[in-house]
mmCIF file with all atom_site columns, C-alpha atoms in Angstrom:
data_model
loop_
_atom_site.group_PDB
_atom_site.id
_atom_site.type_symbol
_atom_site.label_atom_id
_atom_site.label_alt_id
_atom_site.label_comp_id
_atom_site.label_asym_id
_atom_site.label_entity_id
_atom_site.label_seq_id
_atom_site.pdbx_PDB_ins_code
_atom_site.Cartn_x
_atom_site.Cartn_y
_atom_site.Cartn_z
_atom_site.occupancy
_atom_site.B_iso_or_equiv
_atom_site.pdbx_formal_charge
_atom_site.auth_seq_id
_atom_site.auth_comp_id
_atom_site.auth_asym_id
_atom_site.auth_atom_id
_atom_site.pdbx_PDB_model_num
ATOM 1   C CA . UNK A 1 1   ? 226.734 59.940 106.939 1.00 0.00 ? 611 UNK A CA 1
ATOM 2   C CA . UNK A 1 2   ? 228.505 62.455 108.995 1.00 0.00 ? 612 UNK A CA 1
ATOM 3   C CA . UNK A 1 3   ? 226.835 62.898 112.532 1.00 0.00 ? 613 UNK A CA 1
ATOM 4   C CA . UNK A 1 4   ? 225.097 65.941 113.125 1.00 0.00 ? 614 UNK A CA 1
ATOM 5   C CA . UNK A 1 5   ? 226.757 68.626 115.918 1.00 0.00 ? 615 UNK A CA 1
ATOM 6   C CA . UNK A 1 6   ? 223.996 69.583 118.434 1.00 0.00 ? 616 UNK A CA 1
ATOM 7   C CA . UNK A 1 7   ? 224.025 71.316 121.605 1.00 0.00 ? 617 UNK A CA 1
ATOM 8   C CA . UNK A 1 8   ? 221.072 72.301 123.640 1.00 0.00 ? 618 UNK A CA 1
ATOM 9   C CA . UNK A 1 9   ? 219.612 76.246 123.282 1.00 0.00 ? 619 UNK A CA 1
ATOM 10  C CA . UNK A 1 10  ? 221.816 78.500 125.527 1.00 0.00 ? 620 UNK A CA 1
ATOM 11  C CA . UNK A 1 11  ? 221.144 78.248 128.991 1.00 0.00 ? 621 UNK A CA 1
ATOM 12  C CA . UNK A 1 12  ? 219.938 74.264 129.276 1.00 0.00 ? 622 UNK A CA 1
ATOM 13  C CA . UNK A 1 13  ? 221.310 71.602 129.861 1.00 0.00 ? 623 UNK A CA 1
ATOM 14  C CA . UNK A 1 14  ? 219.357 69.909 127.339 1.00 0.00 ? 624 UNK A CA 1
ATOM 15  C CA . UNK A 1 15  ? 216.991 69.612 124.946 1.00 0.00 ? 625 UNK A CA 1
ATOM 16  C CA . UNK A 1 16  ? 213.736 67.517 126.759 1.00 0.00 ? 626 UNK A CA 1
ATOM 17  C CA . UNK A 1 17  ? 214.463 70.593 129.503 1.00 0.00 ? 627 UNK A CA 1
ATOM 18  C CA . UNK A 1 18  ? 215.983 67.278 132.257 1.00 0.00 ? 628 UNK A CA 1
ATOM 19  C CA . UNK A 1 19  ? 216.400 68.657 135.555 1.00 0.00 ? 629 UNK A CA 1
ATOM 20  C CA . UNK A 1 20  ? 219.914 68.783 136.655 1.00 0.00 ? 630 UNK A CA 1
ATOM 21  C CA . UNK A 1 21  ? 220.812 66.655 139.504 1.00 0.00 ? 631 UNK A CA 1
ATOM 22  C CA . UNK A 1 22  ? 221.909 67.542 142.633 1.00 0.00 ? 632 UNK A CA 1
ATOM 23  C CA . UNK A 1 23  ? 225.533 66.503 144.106 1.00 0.00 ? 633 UNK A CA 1
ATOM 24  C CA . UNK A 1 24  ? 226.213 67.063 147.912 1.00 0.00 ? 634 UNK A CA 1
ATOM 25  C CA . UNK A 1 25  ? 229.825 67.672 148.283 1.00 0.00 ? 635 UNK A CA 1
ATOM 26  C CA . UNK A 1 26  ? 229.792 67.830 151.999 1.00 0.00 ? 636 UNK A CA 1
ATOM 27  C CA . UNK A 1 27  ? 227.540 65.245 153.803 1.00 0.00 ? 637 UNK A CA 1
ATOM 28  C CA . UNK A 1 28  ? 227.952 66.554 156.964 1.00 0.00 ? 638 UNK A CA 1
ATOM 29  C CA . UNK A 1 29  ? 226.890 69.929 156.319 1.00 0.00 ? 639 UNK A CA 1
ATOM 30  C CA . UNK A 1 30  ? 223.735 69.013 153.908 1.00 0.00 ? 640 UNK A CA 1
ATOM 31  C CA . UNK A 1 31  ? 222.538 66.525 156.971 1.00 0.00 ? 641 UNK A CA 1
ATOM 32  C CA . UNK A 1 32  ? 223.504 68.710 159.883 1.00 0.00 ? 642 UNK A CA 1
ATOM 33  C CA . UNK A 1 33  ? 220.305 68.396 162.494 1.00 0.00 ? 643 UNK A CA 1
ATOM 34  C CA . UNK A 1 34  ? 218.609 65.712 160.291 1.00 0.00 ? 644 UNK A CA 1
ATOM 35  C CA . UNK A 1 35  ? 218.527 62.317 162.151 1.00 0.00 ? 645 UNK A CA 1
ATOM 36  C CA . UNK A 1 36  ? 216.229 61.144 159.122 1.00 0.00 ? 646 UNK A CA 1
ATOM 37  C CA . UNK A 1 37  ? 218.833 60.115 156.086 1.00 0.00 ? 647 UNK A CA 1
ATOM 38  C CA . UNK A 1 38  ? 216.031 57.823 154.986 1.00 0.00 ? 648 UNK A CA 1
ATOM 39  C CA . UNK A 1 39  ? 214.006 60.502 153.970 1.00 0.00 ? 649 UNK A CA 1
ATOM 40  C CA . UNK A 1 40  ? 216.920 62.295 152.092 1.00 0.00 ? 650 UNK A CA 1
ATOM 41  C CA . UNK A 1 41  ? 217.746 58.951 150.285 1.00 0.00 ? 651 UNK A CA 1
ATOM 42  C CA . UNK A 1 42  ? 213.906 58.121 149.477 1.00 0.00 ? 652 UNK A CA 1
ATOM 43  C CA . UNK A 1 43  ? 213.924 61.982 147.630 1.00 0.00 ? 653 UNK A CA 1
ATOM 44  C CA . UNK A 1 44  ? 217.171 61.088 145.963 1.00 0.00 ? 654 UNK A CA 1
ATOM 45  C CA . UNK A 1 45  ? 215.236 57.841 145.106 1.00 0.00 ? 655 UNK A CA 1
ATOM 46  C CA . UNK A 1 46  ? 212.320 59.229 143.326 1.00 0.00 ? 656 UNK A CA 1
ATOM 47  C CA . UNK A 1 47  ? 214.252 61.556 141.305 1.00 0.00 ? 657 UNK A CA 1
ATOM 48  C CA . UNK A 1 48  ? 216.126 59.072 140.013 1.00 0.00 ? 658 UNK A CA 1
ATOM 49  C CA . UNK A 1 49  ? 212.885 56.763 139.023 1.00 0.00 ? 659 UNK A CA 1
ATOM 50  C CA . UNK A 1 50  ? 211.269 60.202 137.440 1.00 0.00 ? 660 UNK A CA 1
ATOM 51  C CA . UNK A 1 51  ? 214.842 59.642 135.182 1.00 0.00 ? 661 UNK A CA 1
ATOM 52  C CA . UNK A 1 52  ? 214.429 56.033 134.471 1.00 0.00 ? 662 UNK A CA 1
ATOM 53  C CA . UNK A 1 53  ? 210.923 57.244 133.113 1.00 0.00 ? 663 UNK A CA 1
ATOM 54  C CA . UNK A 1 54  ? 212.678 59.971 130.819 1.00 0.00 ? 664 UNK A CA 1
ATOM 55  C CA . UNK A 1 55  ? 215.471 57.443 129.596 1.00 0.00 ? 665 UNK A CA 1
ATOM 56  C CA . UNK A 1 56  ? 212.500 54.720 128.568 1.00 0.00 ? 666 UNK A CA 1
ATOM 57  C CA . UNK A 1 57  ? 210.385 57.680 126.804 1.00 0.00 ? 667 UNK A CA 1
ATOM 58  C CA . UNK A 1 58  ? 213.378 58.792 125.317 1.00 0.00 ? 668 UNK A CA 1
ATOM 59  C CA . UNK A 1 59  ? 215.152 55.422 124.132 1.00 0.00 ? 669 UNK A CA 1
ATOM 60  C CA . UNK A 1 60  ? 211.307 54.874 122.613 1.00 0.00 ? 670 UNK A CA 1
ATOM 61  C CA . UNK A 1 61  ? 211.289 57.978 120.883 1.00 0.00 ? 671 UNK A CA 1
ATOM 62  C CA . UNK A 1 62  ? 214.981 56.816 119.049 1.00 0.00 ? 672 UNK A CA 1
ATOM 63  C CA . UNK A 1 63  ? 213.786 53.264 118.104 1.00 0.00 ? 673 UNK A CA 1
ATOM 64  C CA . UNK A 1 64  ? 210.580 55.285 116.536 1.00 0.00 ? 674 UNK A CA 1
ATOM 65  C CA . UNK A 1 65  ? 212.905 57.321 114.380 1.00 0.00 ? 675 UNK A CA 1
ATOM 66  C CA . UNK A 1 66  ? 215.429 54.945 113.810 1.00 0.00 ? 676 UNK A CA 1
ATOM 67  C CA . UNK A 1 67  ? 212.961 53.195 111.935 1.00 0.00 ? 677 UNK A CA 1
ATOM 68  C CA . UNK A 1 68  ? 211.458 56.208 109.998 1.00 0.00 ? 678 UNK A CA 1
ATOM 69  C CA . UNK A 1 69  ? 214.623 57.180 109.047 1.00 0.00 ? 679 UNK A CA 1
ATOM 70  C CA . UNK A 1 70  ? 215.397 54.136 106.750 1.00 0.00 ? 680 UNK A CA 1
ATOM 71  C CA . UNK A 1 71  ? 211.732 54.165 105.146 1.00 0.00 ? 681 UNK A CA 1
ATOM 72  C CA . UNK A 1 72  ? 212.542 58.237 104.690 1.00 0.00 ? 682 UNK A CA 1
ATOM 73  C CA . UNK A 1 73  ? 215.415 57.073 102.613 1.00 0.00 ? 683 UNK A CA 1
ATOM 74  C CA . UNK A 1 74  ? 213.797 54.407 100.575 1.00 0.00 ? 684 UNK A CA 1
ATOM 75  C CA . UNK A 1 75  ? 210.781 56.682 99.969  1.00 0.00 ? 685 UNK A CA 1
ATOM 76  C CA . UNK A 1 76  ? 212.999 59.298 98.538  1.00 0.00 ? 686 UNK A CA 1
ATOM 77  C CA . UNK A 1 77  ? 215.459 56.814 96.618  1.00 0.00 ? 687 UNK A CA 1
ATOM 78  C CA . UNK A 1 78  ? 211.771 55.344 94.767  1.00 0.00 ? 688 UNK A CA 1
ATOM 79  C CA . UNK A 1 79  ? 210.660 58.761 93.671  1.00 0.00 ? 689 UNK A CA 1
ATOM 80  C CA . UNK A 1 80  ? 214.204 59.312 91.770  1.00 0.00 ? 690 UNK A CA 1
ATOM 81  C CA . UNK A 1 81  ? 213.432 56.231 90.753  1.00 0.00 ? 691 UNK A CA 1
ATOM 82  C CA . UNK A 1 82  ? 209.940 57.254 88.917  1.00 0.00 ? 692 UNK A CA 1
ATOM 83  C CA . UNK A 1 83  ? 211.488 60.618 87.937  1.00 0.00 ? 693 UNK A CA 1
ATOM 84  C CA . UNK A 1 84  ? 213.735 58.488 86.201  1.00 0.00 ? 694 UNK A CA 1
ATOM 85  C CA . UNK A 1 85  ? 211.412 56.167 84.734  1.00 0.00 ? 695 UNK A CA 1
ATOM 86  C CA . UNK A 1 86  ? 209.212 59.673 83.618  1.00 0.00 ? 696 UNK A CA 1
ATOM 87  C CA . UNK A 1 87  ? 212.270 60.959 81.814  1.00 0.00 ? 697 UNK A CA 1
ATOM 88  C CA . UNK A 1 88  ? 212.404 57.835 79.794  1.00 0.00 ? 698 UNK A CA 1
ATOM 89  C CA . UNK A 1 89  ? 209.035 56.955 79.293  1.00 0.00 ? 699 UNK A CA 1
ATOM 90  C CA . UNK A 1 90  ? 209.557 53.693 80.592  1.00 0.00 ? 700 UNK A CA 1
ATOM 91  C CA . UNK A 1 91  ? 206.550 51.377 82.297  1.00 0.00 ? 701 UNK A CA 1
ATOM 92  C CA . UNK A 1 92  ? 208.389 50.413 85.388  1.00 0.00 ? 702 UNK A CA 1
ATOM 93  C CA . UNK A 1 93  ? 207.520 46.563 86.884  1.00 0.00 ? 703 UNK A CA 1
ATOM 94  C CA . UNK A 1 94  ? 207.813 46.274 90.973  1.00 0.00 ? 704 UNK A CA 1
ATOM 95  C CA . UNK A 1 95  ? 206.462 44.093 93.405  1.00 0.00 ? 705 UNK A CA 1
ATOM 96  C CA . UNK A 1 96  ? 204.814 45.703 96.282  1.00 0.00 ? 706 UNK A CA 1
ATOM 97  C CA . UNK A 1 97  ? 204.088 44.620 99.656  1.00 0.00 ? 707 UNK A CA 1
ATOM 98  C CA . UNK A 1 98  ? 200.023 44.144 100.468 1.00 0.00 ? 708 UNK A CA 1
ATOM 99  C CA . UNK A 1 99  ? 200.608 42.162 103.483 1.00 0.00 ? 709 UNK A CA 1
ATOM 100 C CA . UNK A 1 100 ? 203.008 40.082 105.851 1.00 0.00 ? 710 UNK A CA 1
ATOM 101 C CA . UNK A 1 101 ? 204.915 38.485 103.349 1.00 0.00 ? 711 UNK A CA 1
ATOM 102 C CA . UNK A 1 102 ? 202.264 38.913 100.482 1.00 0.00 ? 712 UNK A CA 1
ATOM 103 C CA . UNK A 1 103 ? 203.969 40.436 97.964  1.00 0.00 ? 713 UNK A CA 1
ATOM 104 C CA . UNK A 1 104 ? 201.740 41.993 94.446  1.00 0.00 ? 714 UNK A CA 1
ATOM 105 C CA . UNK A 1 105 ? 203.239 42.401 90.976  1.00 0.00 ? 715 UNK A CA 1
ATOM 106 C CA . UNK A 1 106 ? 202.406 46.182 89.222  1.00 0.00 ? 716 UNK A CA 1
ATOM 107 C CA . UNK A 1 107 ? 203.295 48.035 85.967  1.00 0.00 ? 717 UNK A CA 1
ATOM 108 C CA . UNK A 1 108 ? 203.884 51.514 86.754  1.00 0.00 ? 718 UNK A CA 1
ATOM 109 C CA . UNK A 1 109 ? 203.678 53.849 83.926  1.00 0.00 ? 719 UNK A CA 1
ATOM 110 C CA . UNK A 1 110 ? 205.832 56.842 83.413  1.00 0.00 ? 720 UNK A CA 1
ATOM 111 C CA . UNK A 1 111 ? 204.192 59.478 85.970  1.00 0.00 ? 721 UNK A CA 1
ATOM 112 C CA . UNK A 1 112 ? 205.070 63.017 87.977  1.00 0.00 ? 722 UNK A CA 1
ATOM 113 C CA . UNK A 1 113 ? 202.878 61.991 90.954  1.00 0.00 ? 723 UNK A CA 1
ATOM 114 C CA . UNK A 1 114 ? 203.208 60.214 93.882  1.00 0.00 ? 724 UNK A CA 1
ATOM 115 C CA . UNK A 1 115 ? 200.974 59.841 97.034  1.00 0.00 ? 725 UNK A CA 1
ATOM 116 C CA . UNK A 1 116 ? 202.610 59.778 100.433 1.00 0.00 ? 726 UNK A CA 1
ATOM 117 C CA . UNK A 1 117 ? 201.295 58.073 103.161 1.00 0.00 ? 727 UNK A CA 1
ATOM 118 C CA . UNK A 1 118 ? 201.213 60.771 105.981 1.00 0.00 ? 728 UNK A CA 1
ATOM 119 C CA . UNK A 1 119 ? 200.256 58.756 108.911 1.00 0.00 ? 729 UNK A CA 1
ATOM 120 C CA . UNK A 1 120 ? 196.588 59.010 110.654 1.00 0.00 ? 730 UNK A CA 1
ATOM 121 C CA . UNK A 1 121 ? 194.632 57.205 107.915 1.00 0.00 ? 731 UNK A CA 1
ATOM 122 C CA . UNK A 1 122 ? 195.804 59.905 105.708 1.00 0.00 ? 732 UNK A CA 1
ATOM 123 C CA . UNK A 1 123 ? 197.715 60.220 101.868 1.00 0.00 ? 733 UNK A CA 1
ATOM 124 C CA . UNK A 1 124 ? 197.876 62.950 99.965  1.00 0.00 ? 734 UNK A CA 1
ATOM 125 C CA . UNK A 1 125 ? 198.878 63.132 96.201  1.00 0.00 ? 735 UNK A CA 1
ATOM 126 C CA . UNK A 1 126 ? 202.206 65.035 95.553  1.00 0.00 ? 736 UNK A CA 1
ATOM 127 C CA . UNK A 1 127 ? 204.684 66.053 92.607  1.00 0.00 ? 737 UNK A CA 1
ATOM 128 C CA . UNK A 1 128 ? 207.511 64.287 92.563  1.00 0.00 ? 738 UNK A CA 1
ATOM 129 C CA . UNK A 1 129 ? 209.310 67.922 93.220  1.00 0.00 ? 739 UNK A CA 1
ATOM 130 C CA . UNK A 1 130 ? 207.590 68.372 96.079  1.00 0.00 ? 740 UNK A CA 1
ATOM 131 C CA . UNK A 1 131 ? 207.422 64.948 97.414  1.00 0.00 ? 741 UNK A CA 1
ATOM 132 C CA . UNK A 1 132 ? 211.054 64.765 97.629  1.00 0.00 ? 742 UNK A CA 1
ATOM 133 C CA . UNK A 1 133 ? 211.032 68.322 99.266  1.00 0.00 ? 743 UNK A CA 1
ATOM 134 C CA . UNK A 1 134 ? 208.953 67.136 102.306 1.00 0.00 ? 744 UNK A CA 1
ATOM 135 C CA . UNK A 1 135 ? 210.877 63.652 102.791 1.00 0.00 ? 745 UNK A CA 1
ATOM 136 C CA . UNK A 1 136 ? 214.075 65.520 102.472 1.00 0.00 ? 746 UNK A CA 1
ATOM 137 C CA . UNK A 1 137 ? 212.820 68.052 105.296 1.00 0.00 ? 747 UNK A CA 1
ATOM 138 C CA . UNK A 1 138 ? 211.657 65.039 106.953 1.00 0.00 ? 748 UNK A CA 1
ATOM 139 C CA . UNK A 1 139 ? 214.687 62.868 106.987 1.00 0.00 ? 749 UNK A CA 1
ATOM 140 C CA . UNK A 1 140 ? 216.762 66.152 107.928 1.00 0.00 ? 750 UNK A CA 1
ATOM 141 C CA . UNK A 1 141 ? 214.249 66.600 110.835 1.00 0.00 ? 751 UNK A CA 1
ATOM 142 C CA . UNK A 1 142 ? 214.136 62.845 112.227 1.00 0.00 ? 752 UNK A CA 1
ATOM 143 C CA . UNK A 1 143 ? 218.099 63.265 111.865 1.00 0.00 ? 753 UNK A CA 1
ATOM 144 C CA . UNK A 1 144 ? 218.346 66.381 114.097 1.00 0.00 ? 754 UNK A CA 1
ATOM 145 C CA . UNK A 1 145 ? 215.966 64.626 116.173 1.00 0.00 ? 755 UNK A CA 1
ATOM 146 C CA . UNK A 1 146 ? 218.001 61.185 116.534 1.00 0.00 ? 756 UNK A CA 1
ATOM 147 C CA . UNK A 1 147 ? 221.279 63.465 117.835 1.00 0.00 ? 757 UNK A CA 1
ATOM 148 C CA . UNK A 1 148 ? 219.167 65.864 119.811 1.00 0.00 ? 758 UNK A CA 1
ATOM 149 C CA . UNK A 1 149 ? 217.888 62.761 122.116 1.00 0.00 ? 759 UNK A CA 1
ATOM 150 C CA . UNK A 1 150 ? 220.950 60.850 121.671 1.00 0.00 ? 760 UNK A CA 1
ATOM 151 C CA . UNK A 1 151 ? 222.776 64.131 123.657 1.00 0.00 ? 761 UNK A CA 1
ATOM 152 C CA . UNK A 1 152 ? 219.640 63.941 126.186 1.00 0.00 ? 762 UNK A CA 1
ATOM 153 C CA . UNK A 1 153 ? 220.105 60.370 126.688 1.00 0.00 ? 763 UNK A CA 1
ATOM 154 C CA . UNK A 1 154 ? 223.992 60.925 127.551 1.00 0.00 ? 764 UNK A CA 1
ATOM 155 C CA . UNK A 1 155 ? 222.968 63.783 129.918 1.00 0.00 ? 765 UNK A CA 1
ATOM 156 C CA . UNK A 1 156 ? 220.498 61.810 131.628 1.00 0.00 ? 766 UNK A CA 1
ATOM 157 C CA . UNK A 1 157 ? 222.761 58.983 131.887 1.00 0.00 ? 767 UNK A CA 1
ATOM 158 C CA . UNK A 1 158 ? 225.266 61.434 133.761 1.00 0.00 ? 768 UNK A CA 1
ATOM 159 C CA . UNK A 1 159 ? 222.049 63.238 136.210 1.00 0.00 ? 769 UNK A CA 1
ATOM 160 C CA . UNK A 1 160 ? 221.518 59.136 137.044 1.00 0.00 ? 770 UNK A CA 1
ATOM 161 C CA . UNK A 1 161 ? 225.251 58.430 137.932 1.00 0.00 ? 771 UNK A CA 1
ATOM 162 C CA . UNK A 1 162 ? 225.262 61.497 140.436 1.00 0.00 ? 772 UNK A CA 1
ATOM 163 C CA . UNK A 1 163 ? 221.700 60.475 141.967 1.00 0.00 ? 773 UNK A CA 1
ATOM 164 C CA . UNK A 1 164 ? 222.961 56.948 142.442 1.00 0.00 ? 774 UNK A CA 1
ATOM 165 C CA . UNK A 1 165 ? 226.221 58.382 143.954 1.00 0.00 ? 775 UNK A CA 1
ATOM 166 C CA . UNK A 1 166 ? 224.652 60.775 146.064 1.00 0.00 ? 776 UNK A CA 1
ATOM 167 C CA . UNK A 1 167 ? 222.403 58.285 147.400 1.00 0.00 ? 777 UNK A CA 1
ATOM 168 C CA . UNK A 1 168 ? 225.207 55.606 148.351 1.00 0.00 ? 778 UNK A CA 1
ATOM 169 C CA . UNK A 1 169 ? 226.974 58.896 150.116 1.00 0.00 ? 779 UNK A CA 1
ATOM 170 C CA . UNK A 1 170 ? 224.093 59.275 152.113 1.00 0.00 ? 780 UNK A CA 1
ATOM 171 C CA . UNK A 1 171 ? 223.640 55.788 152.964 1.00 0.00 ? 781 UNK A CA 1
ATOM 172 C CA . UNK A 1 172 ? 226.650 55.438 153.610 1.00 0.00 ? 782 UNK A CA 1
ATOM 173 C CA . UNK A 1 173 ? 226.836 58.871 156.059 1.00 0.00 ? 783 UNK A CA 1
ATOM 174 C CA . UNK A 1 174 ? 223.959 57.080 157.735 1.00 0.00 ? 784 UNK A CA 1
ATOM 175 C CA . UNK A 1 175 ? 225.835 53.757 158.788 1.00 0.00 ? 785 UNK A CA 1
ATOM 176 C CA . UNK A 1 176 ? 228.512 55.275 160.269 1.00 0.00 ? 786 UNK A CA 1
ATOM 177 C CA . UNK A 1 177 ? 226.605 57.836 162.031 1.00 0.00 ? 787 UNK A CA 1
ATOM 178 C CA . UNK A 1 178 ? 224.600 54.737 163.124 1.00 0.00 ? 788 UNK A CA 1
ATOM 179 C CA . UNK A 1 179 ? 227.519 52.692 163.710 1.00 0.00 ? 789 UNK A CA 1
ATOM 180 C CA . UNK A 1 180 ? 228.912 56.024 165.839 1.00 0.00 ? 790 UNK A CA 1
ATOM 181 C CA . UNK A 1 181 ? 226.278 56.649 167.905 1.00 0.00 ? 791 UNK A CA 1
ATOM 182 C CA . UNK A 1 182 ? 226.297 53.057 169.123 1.00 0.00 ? 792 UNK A CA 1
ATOM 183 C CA . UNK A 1 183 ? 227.417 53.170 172.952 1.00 0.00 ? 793 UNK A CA 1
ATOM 184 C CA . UNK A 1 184 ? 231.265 51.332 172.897 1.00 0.00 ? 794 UNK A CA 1
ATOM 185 C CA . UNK A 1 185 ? 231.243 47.824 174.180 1.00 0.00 ? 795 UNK A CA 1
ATOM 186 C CA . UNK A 1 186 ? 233.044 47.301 176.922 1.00 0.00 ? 796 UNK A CA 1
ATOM 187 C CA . UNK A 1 187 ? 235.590 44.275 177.152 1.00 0.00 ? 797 UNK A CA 1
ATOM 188 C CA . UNK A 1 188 ? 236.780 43.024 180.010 1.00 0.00 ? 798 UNK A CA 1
#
């Protein structure tokens, strides 16, 4: 399966709308008349744990889909299955499951319906035409979907690299302005 090409809408920087992070270049200037670097770091700190939240949400949403996707595809490959089975007037035998492990034996006769289960406590009866139109716009969509968070997940990976960097520059601004300010001991 070739992987889909995806970029965010023009203008972001992704698709979830992730805030970009901030990267101080000069130290010195960004904490000119702060004493506080504490302060700075404990901002820096909550931005990144607001992106630890976003990569769990989002690394939830991809297991989610990566298991629709495969029950997409066997959903689809059983009605050409029964459209191939209604073409030849054939009773098809299956075993379906009913439970962990508890597996039922049917006849299926030859047939051009098929009920999908839609999620919610509901199914609704389709054709077979139109049952394979849906799960095809369905797998199509959960495949966009998979690449549009896998190119959020990358991005956010990168906004949580500069936050951690940015915070070990300002930590690290703060010992030796600590370690500066410390009067020079005198040897004798």
């Amino acid at each position: 399966m070739p992987e889909l090409e995806v970029s965010p809408p023009e203008g972001k920087a992704s698709f979830s709308g992730i805030p970009e992070s901030q990267f101080i270049e000069d130290v010195e200037s960004y904490m000119k008349g702060e004493e506080n670097a504490e302060a700075k770091i404990k901002s820096f700190d909550e931005v990144h744990q607001k992106y630890k939240f976003m990569e769990n949400s989002l690394a939830m949403r991809r297991r989610k889909l990566k298991t629709q996707v495969p029950d997409i595809k066997s959903s689809l490959a059983m009605i050409s299955k029964l459209r191939e089975k209604k073409e030849t007037e054939e009773t098809m035998e299956t075993q379906f499951l009913l439970s962990e492990q508890v597996y039922a034996r049917a006849k299926v006769p030859p047939t051009d319906k098929v009920c999908l289960w839609l999620g919610a406590n509901v199914m609704l009866e389709y054709s077979l035409g139109d049952a394979e139109v849906l799960l095809k716009k369905n797998c199509d969509q959960a495949e966009q979907n998979l690449a549009q968070i896998a190119w959020d997940l990358d991005y956010l990976r990168d906004q949580m690299t500069i936050t951690e960097v940015t915070m070990a520059r300002l930590y690290n601004w703060d010992v030796k302005r600590r370690k500066d300010q410390k009067p020079l001991a005198v040897t004798a």
